[in-house]
Coordinates of C-alpha atoms in Angstrom, one line a residue:
A1 CA 127.0 81.7 107.6
T2 CA 129.7 80.9 105.3
A3 CA 131.6 78.2 107.9
Y4 CA 128.0 76.4 108.5
A5 CA 127.7 76.2 105.0
L6 CA 131.3 74.8 103.9
Q7 CA 131.1 73.0 107.6
V8 CA 134.8 74.1 108.6
S9 CA 136.0 75.3 111.5
L10 CA 139.2 77.0 113.4
G11 CA 142.3 75.2 111.3
D12 CA 140.6 73.2 108.9
A13 CA 141.8 74.1 105.1
V14 CA 139.5 75.5 102.1
T15 CA 140.5 74.7 98.9
V16 CA 139.5 77.5 96.0
P17 CA 138.9 76.2 92.4
A18 CA 141.5 76.8 89.9
G19 CA 139.0 78.8 88.1
F20 CA 138.5 81.2 90.8
S21 CA 142.0 82.2 91.3
A22 CA 144.2 84.9 89.2
S23 CA 147.0 81.9 89.0
G24 CA 144.9 79.7 87.3
Q25 CA 145.8 77.1 90.0
E26 CA 144.0 75.7 93.0
L27 CA 144.6 77.7 96.1
S28 CA 144.3 76.0 99.7
L29 CA 143.5 78.5 102.3
S30 CA 143.3 77.6 106.3
V31 CA 140.6 79.1 108.3
V32 CA 142.4 81.1 111.0
G33 CA 139.2 82.7 112.6
I34 CA 135.5 83.0 112.3
A35 CA 134.0 86.7 112.0
A36 CA 130.9 87.6 113.6
P37 CA 127.8 89.1 111.0
P38 CA 128.4 92.3 110.6
E39 CA 126.4 94.7 112.7
G40 CA 122.9 95.4 111.8
A41 CA 122.7 92.4 109.5
V42 CA 119.4 91.0 109.3
F43 CA 119.1 88.6 106.4
G44 CA 121.7 85.3 107.2
G45 CA 123.0 82.8 104.6
S46 CA 125.2 85.7 102.9
S47 CA 128.6 84.5 102.1
R48 CA 131.6 86.8 103.3
V49 CA 135.1 85.7 103.4
L50 CA 138.2 87.8 104.5
I51 CA 141.5 87.4 103.7
S52 CA 144.8 88.4 103.8
E53 CA 146.6 90.9 101.6
V54 CA 148.8 88.3 100.4
T55 CA 146.2 85.9 99.6
A56 CA 143.8 88.8 98.3
E57 CA 147.1 89.0 95.9
T58 CA 147.3 85.4 94.8
L59 CA 143.8 85.3 94.6
L60 CA 142.8 88.5 93.1
G61 CA 146.0 89.0 91.2
P62 CA 148.0 92.5 91.1
S63 CA 145.1 94.7 90.7
R64 CA 143.3 93.5 93.7
G65 CA 141.7 96.6 95.3
T66 CA 142.0 99.1 92.4
V67 CA 139.4 97.7 90.3
T68 CA 136.0 98.9 91.2
D69 CA 132.9 100.4 89.9
K70 CA 131.9 102.2 93.1
W71 CA 134.0 104.7 95.3
L72 CA 133.0 106.4 98.4
A73 CA 134.1 109.9 99.3
T74 CA 133.4 112.7 101.9
V75 CA 132.9 116.2 101.7
P76 CA 134.3 119.1 103.7
E77 CA 132.3 120.2 106.7
G78 CA 129.7 122.6 105.8
T79 CA 129.4 121.4 102.0
D80 CA 125.8 120.4 100.6
P81 CA 126.5 116.6 99.5
A82 CA 123.7 117.4 96.9
E83 CA 125.4 120.4 95.5
V84 CA 128.9 118.4 94.8
A85 CA 127.0 115.5 93.6
G86 CA 125.5 117.4 90.9
A87 CA 128.6 119.3 89.9
A88 CA 130.9 116.1 89.9
S89 CA 128.1 113.9 87.5
S90 CA 129.1 113.6 84.1
D91 CA 128.5 111.1 81.0
E92 CA 131.1 109.1 82.5
I93 CA 130.4 109.4 85.9
T94 CA 127.2 109.4 88.1
V95 CA 127.7 110.9 91.7
R96 CA 125.1 110.2 94.5
T97 CA 124.3 111.3 97.6
V98 CA 123.8 108.6 100.5
E99 CA 120.3 109.3 100.5
E100 CA 119.9 108.4 96.8
A101 CA 122.3 105.5 96.8
E102 CA 120.1 103.6 99.9
E103 CA 116.7 104.5 97.8
E104 CA 118.9 102.7 94.9
A105 CA 119.7 100.0 96.9
A106 CA 116.4 99.3 98.4
G107 CA 114.6 99.5 94.8
D108 CA 117.1 96.9 93.8
F109 CA 116.7 94.6 96.5
L110 CA 112.7 95.1 96.4
Q111 CA 112.3 94.6 92.8
G112 CA 112.4 90.8 92.9
F113 CA 109.2 90.8 94.7
G114 CA 106.8 92.6 93.0
A115 CA 105.6 89.0 91.2
L116 CA 105.2 87.8 95.1
A117 CA 103.4 90.7 96.1
M118 CA 101.1 90.3 93.5
M119 CA 100.5 86.5 94.5
L120 CA 100.1 87.3 97.5
A121 CA 97.4 89.9 96.9
V122 CA 95.4 87.0 95.3
F123 CA 95.4 85.3 98.1
V124 CA 94.3 88.5 100.0
V125 CA 91.4 88.7 97.6
I126 CA 90.3 85.3 98.1
A127 CA 90.5 85.5 101.6
L128 CA 88.4 88.3 101.8
F129 CA 85.8 87.0 99.1
T130 CA 85.6 83.5 101.7
S131 CA 85.3 85.9 104.6
A132 CA 82.2 88.0 103.3
V133 CA 80.5 84.5 102.3
V134 CA 81.1 83.4 105.7
I135 CA 80.0 86.4 107.5
A136 CA 76.9 87.0 105.3
N137 CA 75.6 83.3 106.1
T138 CA 76.3 83.8 109.5
F139 CA 74.3 86.5 109.7
A140 CA 71.7 84.7 107.6
V141 CA 71.4 82.1 110.0
T142 CA 71.5 84.6 113.4
I143 CA 68.6 86.4 112.1
A144 CA 66.6 83.7 111.0
Q145 CA 66.6 82.3 114.5
R146 CA 65.7 85.7 116.0
T147 CA 62.8 86.1 113.8
R148 CA 60.1 85.5 116.6
S149 CA 62.3 88.3 118.6
L150 CA 62.3 90.6 115.7
A151 CA 58.9 90.0 114.7
L152 CA 58.0 91.1 118.4
L153 CA 59.8 94.5 118.1
R154 CA 57.6 95.0 115.1
T155 CA 54.5 94.0 117.2
L156 CA 55.4 97.0 119.7
G157 CA 55.7 99.5 117.0
A158 CA 59.3 99.3 115.9
T159 CA 59.6 100.2 112.2
R160 CA 61.2 98.5 109.5
S161 CA 64.0 101.3 109.5
Q162 CA 64.3 100.8 113.7
V163 CA 64.7 97.0 112.4
R164 CA 67.4 97.9 110.0
A165 CA 69.4 99.9 112.5
V166 CA 69.7 97.4 114.9
V167 CA 71.1 94.8 112.5
L168 CA 73.4 97.6 111.1
R169 CA 74.8 98.4 114.7
E170 CA 75.6 94.7 115.3
S171 CA 76.9 94.2 112.0
L172 CA 79.4 97.4 112.8
A173 CA 80.2 96.1 116.0
V174 CA 81.0 92.4 115.2
G175 CA 83.3 94.1 111.9
A176 CA 85.2 96.9 114.5
A177 CA 85.8 94.2 117.1
G178 CA 86.8 91.1 114.8
S179 CA 88.8 93.4 112.6
V180 CA 91.1 94.7 115.5
L181 CA 91.3 91.8 116.8
G182 CA 92.6 90.4 113.6
M183 CA 95.1 93.4 112.8
I184 CA 96.3 92.9 116.1
G185 CA 96.7 88.8 115.7
G186 CA 97.9 89.2 112.3
H187 CA 101.0 91.6 113.8
L188 CA 101.8 89.2 116.6
L189 CA 101.5 86.3 114.3
V190 CA 104.2 87.7 111.8
Q191 CA 106.4 88.9 114.7
A192 CA 106.3 85.6 116.0
A193 CA 107.1 84.2 112.8
L194 CA 110.1 86.4 112.3
A195 CA 111.5 85.5 116.0
G196 CA 111.2 81.7 115.4
S197 CA 113.2 82.3 112.1
A198 CA 116.0 84.1 114.2
G199 CA 115.5 81.0 116.6
L200 CA 116.1 78.4 113.6
G201 CA 118.9 80.8 112.2
W202 CA 117.5 81.6 108.8
L203 CA 117.6 85.3 110.2
E204 CA 120.6 86.7 111.9
G205 CA 118.4 88.8 114.5
V206 CA 115.4 89.3 115.0
M207 CA 113.2 91.8 113.0
V208 CA 111.0 94.0 114.2
V209 CA 107.2 93.9 112.2
P210 CA 107.2 97.8 111.2
A211 CA 103.4 98.8 112.5
G212 CA 102.6 102.0 110.3
I213 CA 99.2 103.7 109.9
W214 CA 98.2 101.6 107.1
S215 CA 98.9 98.1 108.2
V216 CA 96.5 99.2 111.2
L217 CA 94.0 101.3 109.3
L218 CA 93.7 99.6 106.2
P219 CA 92.6 96.2 108.0
V220 CA 90.2 97.5 110.3
I221 CA 88.6 99.5 107.5
A222 CA 88.6 96.3 104.9
G223 CA 87.2 94.5 107.9
V224 CA 84.3 96.7 109.0
A225 CA 83.5 97.6 105.0
I226 CA 83.4 93.8 104.1
T227 CA 81.2 93.0 107.3
V228 CA 78.5 95.4 106.6
A229 CA 78.0 94.7 103.1
A230 CA 77.7 90.8 103.8
S231 CA 75.1 92.0 106.1
L232 CA 73.0 93.6 103.7
A233 CA 71.2 90.8 102.3
P234 CA 70.4 89.7 105.9
M235 CA 69.6 92.8 107.1
R236 CA 67.0 93.1 104.4
S237 CA 65.5 89.8 105.1
A238 CA 64.8 91.4 108.7
T239 CA 63.2 94.1 107.5
R240 CA 60.5 92.2 105.6
V241 CA 59.9 89.8 109.4
A242 CA 56.1 90.6 109.9
P243 CA 54.7 91.2 113.0
L244 CA 52.3 88.4 113.1
Q245 CA 55.3 85.9 112.9
A246 CA 55.9 86.6 116.8
L247 CA 52.4 84.6 117.3
R248 CA 53.5 81.6 115.5
P249 CA 54.2 78.9 117.8
E250 CA 57.5 77.3 117.9
P251 CA 57.9 74.1 115.9
P252 CA 58.9 71.0 118.0
A253 CA 62.4 70.4 118.2
H254 CA 63.9 66.8 116.4
H255 CA 66.6 65.2 117.9
Q256 CA 68.1 62.6 115.9
G257 CA 71.5 61.0 115.3
L258 CA 74.2 61.8 112.6
G259 CA 73.1 59.7 110.1
V260 CA 75.6 58.5 107.2
R261 CA 75.6 62.1 105.5
G262 CA 76.5 63.2 108.8
V263 CA 79.0 61.0 109.2
L264 CA 80.5 61.2 106.0
G265 CA 80.5 64.6 106.6
V266 CA 82.7 64.4 110.2
L267 CA 84.7 61.6 108.0
A268 CA 85.6 64.4 105.2
I269 CA 86.3 67.4 107.6
L270 CA 88.4 65.2 109.6
T271 CA 90.5 64.1 106.3
G272 CA 90.4 67.7 105.4

């Protein structure tokens, strides 16, 4: 990633500005090799430069490799690292186990994503509200088209609770099927985006979408709950269908063109 960013190849020279060298003078380095990314690296674009010992002394000064705020240490076999870390910690030095260090590093890395998560949560709420409106309108239109069939059920002796149960089963079926398909499609869409990012060089490798119990169950539960909640108002209208409505004649169908309003609507949709 560094060679790509600097547009250099083997044999080219790279000039280090004077402000970045211990001697206070510009330093010209020769590219003698390009290293592959570290094993397991996923995020691309991070700059890494490997320099020789002589170059390190010239660039960093005589204290190269001795000034650091982090040291790595091992413990004898059979020793509990947590006990060693607790006994070695003091006011001037903090000793952590590998697990604690990894958790701290992950927390520092994810700290900047809090604001992004809140912004994405707003879009999730908007999407849920919009889907609830669309579902409610769809059920309302569907039930309006089935007024005669629902009235015929009432004529044959179906009670309002039975009609309510019919609409409830349909909303549950639609919600469950749509939620499962949406959950699978969401995982596949994110996986395709990660694969495309790796193909474009934005990632060093293809990340695998972590499919856990919450990423599977939460969308399905939310989808079913919103579908059932959005169908309550149309369900109430279905229970109010009178049996006599089955005897009403079908209104004649009127076939007409789009008209000015329809043409403007189509143009608006295409423009959008």
